Amino acid sequence: MAPLPVSPLARALPDLPPVAGVRFGAAAAGIRYVGRTDLVMADFAPGTTVAGVFTRNKCPGAPVDWCRAALPDGSARALVVNAGNANVFTGRAGYEATQANAADAARLVGCAASEVFLASTGVIGEVLPYEKISTALPGLYAILSETGWADAARGIMTTDTFPKAAVRETEIGGVPVRIQGIAKGSGMVAPDMATMLCFVATDAALPPSILQPLLAAGTNRSFNRTTVDSDTSTSDMVLLFATGQAGNPPVTTPDDPALAAFATALNDLLLELALLVVRDGEGATKLIEIQVKGAVSDESARKVAMAVANSPLVKTAIAGEDANWGRVVMAVGKSGEPANRDTLSVAIGGVWIAREGTVVPGYDETPVVAHMKGPEIEITIDLGLGNGIGTAWSCDLTHGYIDINGSYRS
Amino acid sequence: MAPLPVSPLARALPDLPPVAGVRFGAAAAGIRYVGRTDLVMADFAPGTTVAGVFTRNKCPGAPVDWCRAALPDGSARALVVNAGNANVFTGRAGYEATQANAADAARLVGCAASEVFLASTGVIGEVLPYEKISTALPGLYAILSETGWADAARGIMTTDTFPKAAVRETEIGGVPVRIQGIAKGSGMVAPDMATMLCFVATDAALPPSILQPLLAAGTNRSFNRTTVDSDTSTSDMVLLFATGQAGNPPVTTPDDPALAAFATALNDLLLELALLVVRDGEGATKLIEIQVKGAVSDESARKVAMAVANSPLVKTAIAGEDANWGRVVMAVGKSGEPANRDTLSVAIGGVWIAREGTVVPGYDETPVVAHMKGPEIEITIDLGLGNGIGTAWSCDLTHGYIDINGSYRS
């Protein structure tokens, strides 16, 4: 199959300066792809803490199981990621592959196996050839570098059409702190489903008890508000590593005011990475933002926004540049959340088209038509019931999605 | 836009003999389409009872509101259905259109307006030109006939590619009884979403108190187990009319053993009609049956089956004739229902491919490959947890779906 064209919604990879205490690198281990890197490793300075959030899919991959078991210790010294094989639904062989990979990395770094975090992405149900990883790891470890971030962003791609990273500079207690992350997701040709991986590192000094709630809150407001095709992967994970090299003053509670700027920067970075994943959604040509207000609660607003974001009829209409507000009304109504046809209003590109149970007579179609031709579509829904607000992001559903996912695996 | 090709999964319209007490007809009222019938009417003998189930969408169309209000009386004398305009999200004008249509039909038939049932299907958000219906109704009423069923099946189509009907003969208390129904659904070019309408009539004598639970149970096991694209329409409705002309002995409780054959025949007919709708799913080339067993409950099995039925990645894989069991595992896992990767088994076309957390070593791919090339795909999932069973039906997701729904409305 020919390489996929780069998404029209792609963003250039930003400059990725060092984050003190983090070294990255990538190598070609020949796991599935030919002529490209497919194995990424990082090592972290002693004392690095870690937080993680994982797929809610009930059939998770072996690396997800491994990371869930390792996370409670809150300590990380290494990360090993391969592309091309997800190590999902591989039974005992899958478990043994994670053990072997972690042991190999721990030996190189000089740490406990439980301080090694693992992620795999690619085809499901094929045994991971962990010997190839064992063979490649020593050479990869030897070239780890503080400037290896861009190589890592490329090495974790499967059929992503562009590498994804984001950078933030902030402060804790007046001390400058850096947060930097890479992500992959949504390109799927030979593999089997849109797996999303995201790795973020900061030089801040923060205990796991603070890192974990920060990451969970930020993920709920970013990755968990995005959808490409409503299919929850077995391999999704976001890991946040904090090396402590920035030397900021200690922070002991998640609601310490000294954390405000850091939390904002982290949330902002996670949202940027999440939207980069949507921008590389399979076949995507338009990024869609759905803002809901007037819901009975924020949670209700989120569910309404996600129902619209997941509607194939809304997504195909946007692919066709059709401001089809009737399908938005349908999707609001099918969400199951409190909604009242007669208080519902819908705007597209800032123009209110439907209000109080009927179309707005003589609304100006010209700016709406122009908006629909652009690459970023805004839908605003006012339920007119309460003060709940929520936003979700999606992409359009095009022939490209069918091309990518309807072609035979092998 | 050129007419859609007839679905490769189409079924021929069966012979539709009279059902005593029911007369049908169709006319061209010029509501939206040119050169075809778009208005259907039926009248029913005095004493006809009625049951109905309606969309759960929170933004229902005006005709759904009308029927919900009329249903508690349990008495029906007429049905009026138009194609091309759904009369949804049309505010006060939509309500007034239903009042006018019902009043016109009641005058012709000589009944109360609340004995007239209304359905509309087509574009959302445009005011229904009810005057065109008022003008056409008297001529249509004059040609109603016991042999008008096939005309009615054609007259309610929007962008359906074939008319849909099913017939059953059964008995109640030894007296022969007929059940016959028509349905539409899933063709969507100019209109806005897959609206599903189904009208069933029987000559059985059954009070509404029995008809309603029979219809609800039958719908839960048929229409509510099918999906084309997960988008719940604002106009869905199934109505069941019983004229009482068969002269069967009275039945007074829903669990009367005399009803067993009738209930079986009704369930069977509803499932046949529901599968005809899926066979005409937008862009469909394959009918998919998903059988789940070993769930913790029947309800859990239903949810797992529907999660697989709604997965875009499963549906595109089947379009590509790929026995992609990994995506089935993913969809089971994302359903949120109790599932255990290590007790989960998946068969496609009767061949067990995945069992107990891993692929079945050396399973025979040849019959699976042949099965995937056929028009009807069977997926069996054994969760290995309990005795719950459930089945769902879907169709594949193809370029045809994008073509139909991604083209501009007008």
Tab-separated table of C-alpha atoms in Angstrom, chain A residues 56-61 65 89-91 124-125 191-194 229-232 234 311-313 316-317 320-327 329-330 333-334 336-339 341 344 354 357-359 397-399 401-403 405-406 408-409, chain B residues 56-61 65 89-91 124-125 191-194 229-232 234 311-313 316-317 320-327 329-330 333-334 336-339 341 344 354 357-359 397-399 401-403 405-406 408-409:
chain	number	residue	atom	x	y	z
A	56	ARG	CA	-10.752	1.649	30.062
A	57	ASN	CA	-11.067	-1.098	27.467
A	58	LYS	CA	-11.731	-4.415	29.249
A	59	CYS	CA	-9.338	-6.272	26.952
A	60	PRO	CA	-6.153	-4.249	27.506
A	61	GLY	CA	-2.782	-5.129	26.047
A	65	ASP	CA	-1.245	-4.519	32.458
A	89	PHE	CA	-4.594	-10.585	23.127
A	90	THR	CA	-1.363	-12.557	23.104
A	91	GLY	CA	-1.979	-14.572	26.269
A	124	ILE	CA	-3.405	-7.093	17.627
A	125	GLY	CA	-3.118	-10.806	18.328
A	191	PRO	CA	-2.452	-2.374	12.364
A	192	ASP	CA	-5.857	-2.849	13.761
A	193	MET	CA	-7.150	0.140	15.605
A	194	ALA	CA	-6.465	3.718	16.527
A	229	ASP	CA	-14.250	6.989	15.485
A	230	SER	CA	-15.680	6.081	18.925
A	231	ASP	CA	-13.610	2.894	19.115
A	232	THR	CA	-11.664	2.765	22.385
A	234	THR	CA	-6.847	-1.625	23.977
A	311	SER	CA	-22.270	10.910	15.220
A	312	PRO	CA	-21.372	9.462	11.800
A	313	LEU	CA	-24.115	11.570	10.219
A	316	THR	CA	-20.110	12.909	7.109
A	317	ALA	CA	-22.134	16.115	6.730
A	320	GLY	CA	-19.451	17.314	2.686
A	321	GLU	CA	-19.179	20.931	3.948
A	322	ASP	CA	-22.895	20.850	4.762
A	323	ALA	CA	-24.051	22.936	7.770
A	324	ASN	CA	-26.549	20.204	8.533
A	325	TRP	CA	-27.919	21.430	11.859
A	326	GLY	CA	-30.759	18.880	11.713
A	327	ARG	CA	-28.234	16.105	12.293
A	329	VAL	CA	-30.341	18.193	16.723
A	330	MET	CA	-30.692	14.432	16.164
A	333	GLY	CA	-31.562	14.070	21.156
A	334	LYS	CA	-30.000	10.624	20.997
A	336	GLY	CA	-30.009	10.384	26.367
A	337	GLU	CA	-29.181	13.504	28.374
A	338	PRO	CA	-31.845	16.026	29.445
A	339	ALA	CA	-32.715	18.122	26.393
A	341	ARG	CA	-36.440	20.527	21.667
A	344	LEU	CA	-32.503	24.076	22.092
A	354	ALA	CA	-31.771	26.888	14.989
A	357	GLY	CA	-37.515	24.414	18.296
A	358	THR	CA	-37.311	25.765	14.777
A	359	VAL	CA	-34.969	27.229	12.193
A	397	LEU	CA	-15.643	11.071	8.444
A	398	THR	CA	-14.403	10.708	4.887
A	399	HIS	CA	-13.612	8.171	2.196
A	401	TYR	CA	-11.352	6.452	6.788
A	402	ILE	CA	-12.923	3.682	4.722
A	403	ASP	CA	-9.791	3.376	2.582
A	405	ASN	CA	-9.743	0.626	7.626
A	406	GLY	CA	-11.457	-1.339	4.876
A	408	TYR	CA	-7.061	-6.053	4.175
A	409	ARG	CA	-4.512	-6.201	7.014
B	56	ARG	CA	-36.249	7.555	22.340
B	57	ASN	CA	-34.609	10.576	20.736
B	58	LYS	CA	-35.214	13.630	22.930
B	59	CYS	CA	-35.919	15.821	19.903
B	60	PRO	CA	-38.775	13.850	18.301
B	61	GLY	CA	-40.713	15.004	15.278
B	65	ASP	CA	-45.636	13.723	19.508
B	89	PHE	CA	-37.764	20.695	14.578
B	90	THR	CA	-40.454	22.772	12.918
B	91	GLY	CA	-41.863	24.387	16.071
B	124	ILE	CA	-35.439	17.901	9.058
B	125	GLY	CA	-36.201	21.511	9.855
B	191	PRO	CA	-33.084	13.819	3.749
B	192	ASP	CA	-31.128	14.068	6.892
B	193	MET	CA	-30.968	10.818	8.780
B	194	ALA	CA	-31.896	7.180	8.692
B	229	ASP	CA	-24.813	3.806	11.933
B	230	SER	CA	-25.651	4.251	15.639
B	231	ASP	CA	-27.566	7.466	14.968
B	232	THR	CA	-31.049	7.284	16.504
B	234	THR	CA	-36.059	11.641	15.524
B	311	SER	CA	-17.973	-0.337	15.871
B	312	PRO	CA	-16.780	1.525	12.753
B	313	LEU	CA	-13.559	-0.493	12.807
B	316	THR	CA	-15.000	-1.327	7.826
B	317	ALA	CA	-13.010	-4.543	8.312
B	320	GLY	CA	-12.834	-5.171	3.360
B	321	GLU	CA	-13.656	-8.885	3.825
B	322	ASP	CA	-11.097	-9.054	6.615
B	323	ALA	CA	-11.814	-11.500	9.469
B	324	ASN	CA	-10.311	-8.973	11.840
B	325	TRP	CA	-11.070	-10.618	15.186
B	326	GLY	CA	-8.741	-8.187	16.977
B	327	ARG	CA	-11.226	-5.413	16.313
B	329	VAL	CA	-11.986	-8.058	20.889
B	330	MET	CA	-11.514	-4.279	21.064
B	333	GLY	CA	-13.676	-4.516	25.655
B	334	LYS	CA	-14.989	-1.019	25.030
B	336	GLY	CA	-18.078	-1.382	29.399
B	337	GLU	CA	-19.817	-4.679	30.206
B	338	PRO	CA	-18.169	-7.402	32.307
B	339	ALA	CA	-15.631	-9.179	30.089
B	341	ARG	CA	-9.785	-11.176	28.108
B	344	LEU	CA	-13.111	-14.599	25.816
B	354	ALA	CA	-9.534	-16.565	19.313
B	357	GLY	CA	-6.818	-14.710	25.580
B	358	THR	CA	-4.931	-15.633	22.449
B	359	VAL	CA	-5.291	-16.704	18.843
B	397	LEU	CA	-19.475	0.502	6.554
B	398	THR	CA	-18.446	1.316	2.993
B	399	HIS	CA	-17.647	4.182	0.665
B	401	TYR	CA	-22.202	5.444	3.276
B	402	ILE	CA	-19.818	8.371	2.820
B	403	ASP	CA	-21.152	9.033	-0.680
B	405	ASN	CA	-24.202	11.187	3.692
B	406	GLY	CA	-21.301	13.385	2.692
B	408	TYR	CA	-24.685	18.286	0.114
B	409	ARG	CA	-28.393	18.191	0.946
